[in-house]
Short mmCIF file of C-alpha atoms in Angstrom, two decimals:
data_model
loop_
_atom_site.label_atom_id
_atom_site.label_comp_id
_atom_site.label_asym_id
_atom_site.label_seq_id
_atom_site.Cartn_x
_atom_site.Cartn_y
_atom_site.Cartn_z
CA MET A 1 146.37 76.40 57.11
CA GLU A 2 142.39 76.89 56.67
CA LEU A 3 140.95 74.94 54.52
CA LYS A 4 138.62 77.90 52.84
CA HIS A 5 141.92 79.30 51.68
CA VAL A 6 142.62 76.18 49.68
CA GLU A 7 139.14 76.11 47.71
CA TYR A 8 139.21 79.19 46.30
CA PHE A 9 142.81 78.58 45.90
CA PHE A 10 141.69 75.64 43.63
CA VAL A 11 138.63 77.41 42.25
CA LEU A 12 141.68 80.49 40.83
CA ALA A 13 143.59 77.87 38.83
CA ASN A 14 140.57 76.66 37.64
CA GLU A 15 139.79 79.75 35.76
CA LEU A 16 142.86 81.83 35.71
CA ASN A 17 140.08 84.78 36.03
CA PHE A 18 139.50 86.60 39.65
CA SER A 19 135.61 88.11 38.45
CA GLN A 20 134.99 84.65 37.27
CA ALA A 21 136.43 83.27 40.14
CA ALA A 22 135.20 85.39 42.51
CA LYS A 23 131.74 84.88 40.57
CA LYS A 24 131.64 81.06 40.83
CA LEU A 25 132.54 81.14 44.29
CA HIS A 26 129.97 83.45 45.43
CA ILE A 27 132.30 86.81 46.83
CA SER A 28 133.36 89.91 45.24
CA GLN A 29 137.01 89.57 43.99
CA PRO A 30 139.06 91.97 47.02
CA PRO A 31 138.64 89.28 49.63
CA LEU A 32 139.37 86.33 47.40
CA SER A 33 142.66 87.98 46.23
CA ARG A 34 142.81 88.38 49.79
CA HIS A 35 142.66 84.82 51.02
CA ILE A 36 145.03 84.40 48.51
CA LYS A 37 148.02 86.65 49.51
CA ALA A 38 147.19 85.20 53.18
CA LEU A 39 146.85 81.27 51.15
CA GLU A 40 151.17 82.26 50.29
CA ALA A 41 152.12 84.48 52.69
CA GLU A 42 151.26 80.80 55.22
CA LEU A 43 153.68 78.53 51.85
CA GLY A 44 155.84 81.15 51.76
CA THR A 45 156.10 81.09 47.74
CA THR A 46 154.04 82.76 44.79
CA LEU A 47 151.22 80.21 43.39
CA PHE A 48 150.59 82.82 40.77
CA TYR A 49 151.76 84.46 38.55
CA ARG A 50 148.96 88.21 37.52
CA ASN A 51 149.29 90.92 36.09
CA THR A 52 145.92 92.80 34.43
CA GLN A 53 146.27 91.30 31.18
CA SER A 54 146.16 87.21 32.77
CA VAL A 55 146.34 85.02 35.51
CA ARG A 56 148.24 81.83 35.55
CA LEU A 57 149.97 78.71 38.28
CA THR A 58 154.05 79.46 38.84
CA LYS A 59 156.27 76.64 38.97
CA GLU A 60 155.20 75.92 43.07
CA GLY A 61 151.25 76.68 42.17
CA GLU A 62 151.19 73.46 39.83
CA LEU A 63 152.77 71.90 42.63
CA PHE A 64 150.75 73.14 45.45
CA TYR A 65 147.42 72.87 42.61
CA GLU A 66 147.98 68.91 42.81
CA GLU A 67 148.23 68.49 46.87
CA ALA A 68 144.92 70.61 46.86
CA LYS A 69 143.03 68.59 44.18
CA ALA A 70 143.95 64.97 46.32
CA LEU A 71 143.35 67.62 49.61
CA LEU A 72 139.71 69.03 48.55
CA SER A 73 138.91 65.29 47.16
CA GLN A 74 139.65 63.53 50.08
CA VAL A 75 137.37 65.59 52.53
CA LYS A 76 134.60 65.34 50.07
CA GLY A 77 134.87 62.01 49.98
CA ALA A 78 134.69 62.28 54.18
CA VAL A 79 131.96 64.72 54.41
CA SER A 80 130.57 62.77 51.84
CA LYS A 81 130.29 59.06 53.90
CA LEU A 82 129.89 60.91 57.19
CA LYS A 83 126.28 61.76 55.53
CA THR A 84 125.62 58.78 54.27
CA ILE A 85 126.60 57.44 58.07
CA VAL A 86 123.85 60.13 59.26
CA LYS A 87 121.29 59.24 57.17
CA SER A 88 121.57 55.70 58.57
CA ALA A 89 122.27 55.49 62.11
CA PRO A 90 119.04 55.28 64.57
CA THR A 91 116.82 58.07 65.46
CA GLN A 92 115.77 56.22 68.41
CA VAL A 93 116.44 54.89 71.00
CA GLN A 94 115.17 51.85 73.86
CA ILE A 95 115.68 53.08 77.50
CA GLY A 96 114.75 50.32 80.30
CA PHE A 97 113.93 51.68 83.54
CA VAL A 98 112.24 50.87 86.76
CA ARG A 99 109.29 51.90 88.19
CA PRO A 100 111.19 53.97 91.29
CA ALA A 101 112.40 56.25 88.10
CA MET A 102 109.16 56.31 86.60
CA LEU A 103 107.78 58.05 89.95
CA LEU A 104 110.33 60.59 90.71
CA PHE A 105 111.67 62.20 87.32
CA LEU A 106 111.21 60.39 83.83
CA PRO A 107 108.01 61.37 82.77
CA GLY A 108 109.72 65.14 82.77
CA LEU A 109 113.10 63.50 81.94
CA LEU A 110 110.98 62.37 78.56
CA LYS A 111 108.85 65.08 77.70
CA THR A 112 112.31 68.05 78.22
CA PHE A 113 114.50 65.62 75.02
CA ARG A 114 111.55 65.44 73.67
CA GLN A 115 111.54 69.30 73.24
CA SER A 116 114.30 69.86 72.66
CA HIS A 117 115.67 66.67 70.45
CA PRO A 118 111.69 66.29 67.97
CA HIS A 119 113.80 64.23 65.95
CA ILE A 120 114.80 61.28 68.45
CA GLN A 121 112.53 58.52 69.50
CA VAL A 122 112.25 57.93 72.72
CA ASN A 123 111.05 53.86 73.75
CA ILE A 124 110.63 53.03 77.27
CA THR A 125 110.18 49.00 79.23
CA GLU A 126 110.10 48.73 82.90
CA ILE A 127 112.42 45.69 83.59
CA ASN A 128 112.61 45.61 87.71
CA TYR A 129 115.41 42.48 87.80
CA PRO A 130 118.71 44.35 87.55
CA GLU A 131 119.77 41.22 85.76
CA THR A 132 117.46 41.36 83.47
CA THR A 133 118.72 45.00 82.57
CA LYS A 134 122.33 43.99 82.77
CA SER A 135 121.86 41.22 79.26
CA MET A 136 119.37 43.27 76.85
CA LEU A 137 122.29 45.96 77.99
CA LEU A 138 124.93 43.35 76.55
CA ASN A 139 123.08 42.35 73.24
CA ASN A 140 121.98 45.76 72.34
CA GLN A 141 118.29 44.80 73.04
CA LEU A 142 118.40 48.06 74.94
CA ASP A 143 120.12 51.00 74.73
CA ALA A 144 120.68 52.05 77.79
CA ALA A 145 118.44 52.33 81.74
CA PHE A 146 117.89 53.70 84.36
CA SER A 147 118.84 50.60 86.97
CA HIS A 148 118.67 49.16 90.46
CA SER A 149 121.96 47.85 89.80
CA ALA A 150 122.73 44.32 91.68
CA SER A 151 126.42 44.00 90.53
CA LEU A 152 128.68 45.67 88.92
CA CYS A 153 130.11 44.86 84.79
CA ASN A 154 133.52 45.49 83.08
CA ASP A 155 131.41 45.72 80.18
CA LEU A 156 129.30 48.69 81.01
CA VAL A 157 129.92 52.24 82.04
CA TYR A 158 127.59 52.94 85.43
CA HIS A 159 126.32 57.05 86.25
CA GLN A 160 124.55 57.41 89.83
CA VAL A 161 121.48 60.16 88.74
CA PHE A 162 119.49 59.19 92.31
CA SER A 163 120.05 57.86 94.99
CA GLU A 164 116.56 56.22 96.75
CA GLN A 165 115.52 56.02 100.47
CA LEU A 166 114.38 52.09 100.96
CA LYS A 167 111.54 51.77 104.34
CA LEU A 168 110.01 49.59 106.16
CA VAL A 169 106.16 48.85 105.23
CA MET A 170 104.05 48.41 107.17
CA LEU A 171 99.55 47.40 107.44
CA PRO A 172 98.86 50.74 109.61
CA ASN A 173 97.43 48.49 112.36
CA HIS A 174 100.51 47.63 112.77
CA PRO A 175 101.58 48.16 116.78
CA LEU A 176 105.08 49.43 115.52
CA ALA A 177 103.33 52.61 112.74
CA ASN A 178 102.96 54.84 115.29
CA CYS A 179 106.66 55.45 115.83
CA GLN A 180 108.29 58.02 113.55
CA GLU A 181 110.87 55.43 113.27
CA ILE A 182 112.14 51.57 113.73
CA SER A 183 114.66 50.07 114.55
CA LEU A 184 115.49 46.70 113.85
CA GLY A 185 115.90 44.59 116.56
CA GLU A 186 112.07 45.27 117.19
CA LEU A 187 111.86 43.16 113.90
CA LYS A 188 112.86 40.84 115.37
CA ASP A 189 109.65 38.56 115.97
CA GLU A 190 108.40 39.79 111.82
CA GLN A 191 107.49 37.89 108.58
CA PHE A 192 109.88 39.31 106.20
CA ILE A 193 107.87 39.10 102.50
CA PHE A 194 111.58 40.18 100.89
CA PHE A 195 113.23 40.14 97.62
CA PRO A 196 115.37 36.72 96.36
CA ARG A 197 119.12 37.62 97.10
CA LYS A 198 120.15 37.43 93.17
CA LEU A 199 118.37 40.44 92.50
CA SER A 200 120.35 42.56 94.66
CA PRO A 201 123.45 40.04 96.62
CA THR A 202 125.10 43.59 98.47
CA LEU A 203 121.80 45.34 100.09
CA TYR A 204 121.01 41.80 100.93
CA ASP A 205 123.85 41.07 102.66
CA LEU A 206 123.73 44.80 104.56
CA PHE A 207 120.49 44.22 105.49
CA ILE A 208 121.02 40.27 107.00
CA SER A 209 124.20 41.42 108.88
CA ALA A 210 122.03 44.95 110.07
CA CYS A 211 119.62 42.67 112.12
CA PHE A 212 122.84 40.44 114.01
CA GLU A 213 124.74 43.76 114.58
CA GLN A 214 121.28 45.68 115.72
CA GLY A 215 119.43 43.40 116.97
CA ASN A 216 121.10 40.25 117.21
CA PHE A 217 118.73 37.69 115.48
CA HIS A 218 117.76 36.08 111.32
CA PRO A 219 115.22 37.90 109.69
CA ASN A 220 112.17 35.46 109.61
CA VAL A 221 112.41 36.31 105.19
CA TRP A 222 109.87 33.86 104.96
CA MET A 223 108.44 34.55 101.65
CA GLU A 224 110.26 35.88 98.76
CA ALA A 225 108.84 38.20 95.76
CA THR A 226 110.68 40.15 93.24
CA PRO A 227 108.36 42.25 91.72
CA PRO A 228 108.78 45.37 94.50
CA LEU A 229 104.72 46.84 94.03
CA ALA A 230 104.11 43.07 94.13
CA ARG A 231 105.65 42.69 97.45
CA VAL A 232 103.69 45.68 98.83
CA GLU A 233 100.78 44.47 98.06
CA LEU A 234 101.72 40.98 99.99
CA VAL A 235 101.86 43.10 102.76
CA ALA A 236 98.69 45.36 102.52
CA GLN A 237 97.34 41.52 102.62
CA GLY A 238 99.00 41.91 106.22
CA MET A 239 100.98 38.26 105.25
CA GLY A 240 104.16 40.58 107.01
CA VAL A 241 106.32 43.37 106.31
CA SER A 242 109.32 44.29 103.86
CA LEU A 243 111.73 47.07 102.31
CA ALA A 244 110.19 48.91 99.49
CA ALA A 245 111.58 52.69 97.90
CA ALA A 246 110.01 55.38 99.20
CA SER A 247 108.72 56.61 95.92
CA LEU A 248 105.94 54.50 96.33
CA GLU A 249 104.16 55.20 99.44
CA GLN A 250 102.33 57.32 96.90
CA MET A 251 100.58 54.43 95.63
CA PHE A 252 99.93 53.06 98.32
CA VAL A 253 98.76 56.03 100.46
CA GLY A 254 95.81 54.09 103.25
CA LYS A 255 96.80 50.09 102.53
CA VAL A 256 100.31 50.67 104.66
CA VAL A 257 102.87 52.95 105.65
CA PHE A 258 106.21 53.40 105.62
CA LYS A 259 108.74 54.38 107.82
CA ASN A 260 112.09 54.81 108.28
CA ILE A 261 114.68 52.74 109.54
CA VAL A 262 117.12 54.01 112.66
CA SER A 263 120.00 54.49 111.75
CA THR A 264 120.71 51.97 108.36
CA PRO A 265 123.22 53.76 106.25
CA TRP A 266 122.56 50.93 103.91
CA VAL A 267 118.86 51.98 103.59
CA GLN A 268 120.45 54.42 100.25
CA PHE A 269 119.01 52.66 97.06
CA PRO A 270 120.90 54.22 94.23
CA ILE A 271 119.17 54.30 90.91
CA ASP A 272 121.58 55.06 87.86
CA LEU A 273 121.89 54.83 84.51
CA VAL A 274 123.24 52.25 82.79
CA TRP A 275 125.08 52.07 78.79
CA ASN A 276 127.25 50.31 76.40
CA PRO A 277 130.03 51.24 75.30
CA HIS A 278 130.26 48.89 73.34
CA PHE A 279 127.22 49.62 70.25
CA GLN A 280 127.09 53.40 70.92
CA HIS A 281 125.94 55.66 68.47
CA GLN A 282 125.67 58.67 67.84
CA VAL A 283 121.71 59.78 68.96
CA ILE A 284 122.42 57.23 72.01
CA GLN A 285 125.63 59.52 72.98
CA VAL A 286 122.78 61.90 72.74
CA PHE A 287 120.24 60.98 74.48
CA VAL A 288 123.23 60.10 77.83
CA ASP A 289 124.74 63.45 77.92
CA PHE A 290 121.41 65.16 77.64
CA ALA A 291 119.84 62.48 82.11
CA LYS A 292 122.91 63.35 83.20
CA LYS A 293 122.56 66.80 82.53
CA TYR A 294 118.60 66.46 83.08
CA MET A 295 119.50 64.90 86.39
CA ALA A 296 122.09 67.08 87.86
CA ASN A 297 119.66 70.26 86.96
CA TRP A 298 116.20 67.72 89.13
CA GLN A 299 118.89 66.89 91.67
CA ALA A 300 120.38 70.98 92.26
CA THR A 301 116.52 72.51 92.69
#
């Protein structure tokens, strides 16, 4: 049953005049008659007695009138409530990001989102610590984030949007700097500047295990530094070697070199779009859906 049929019936039942009802509905009389006949056919009963002089409700029409009145009132209330909710809903989203996301794809994503959703304001915050990102999402301080996920949380949703390669970072005058690829076994005498294990236990442990498996050594991590840029800057000062996302290479041309590591599938470092479904309002869903579609197209080109 179409709601429009019920609305037309209700107006005609109040006016009891096809001409006046049609005028009130901003339609002509023939379409109104067709809608009423269609409703009667669907209900299997006559709702109006009509002749050239008058229109009046049948007993069935009187019963249906009360039901139609209640139904339309309920629909009107639902529409009003929804409009209030939509009007009061947030029109901005808080997005966290890691530096590689900004270097790789985030500016283009935000520009395209702005063009298609100019009414939604996007506020962004750089957060390079996965645990901080997770905490802010759980406490409704962020709506979504592009993050390196240190550990999964059952209360959050993770959608991988990109997988970036990690590379070995060293000085341009390092003895291995001219090699196309470097094996971990060649690094046993190096001093490593690494991130604290708590930032990404999985990646940290994979690196330690790979050093044992490929070079039979435990890496000499003599310094820990949390921000990725800080680690690369320390390498540039001749304080050791490190691992960093390939996207950072463009920022340090001439200061350091980024080299591939032989036979290390674990160096694929995912960037996830993460959000908290428990705090999800319509604007967040709009952004999440857009970001997933954008990233799928971005990687396909």
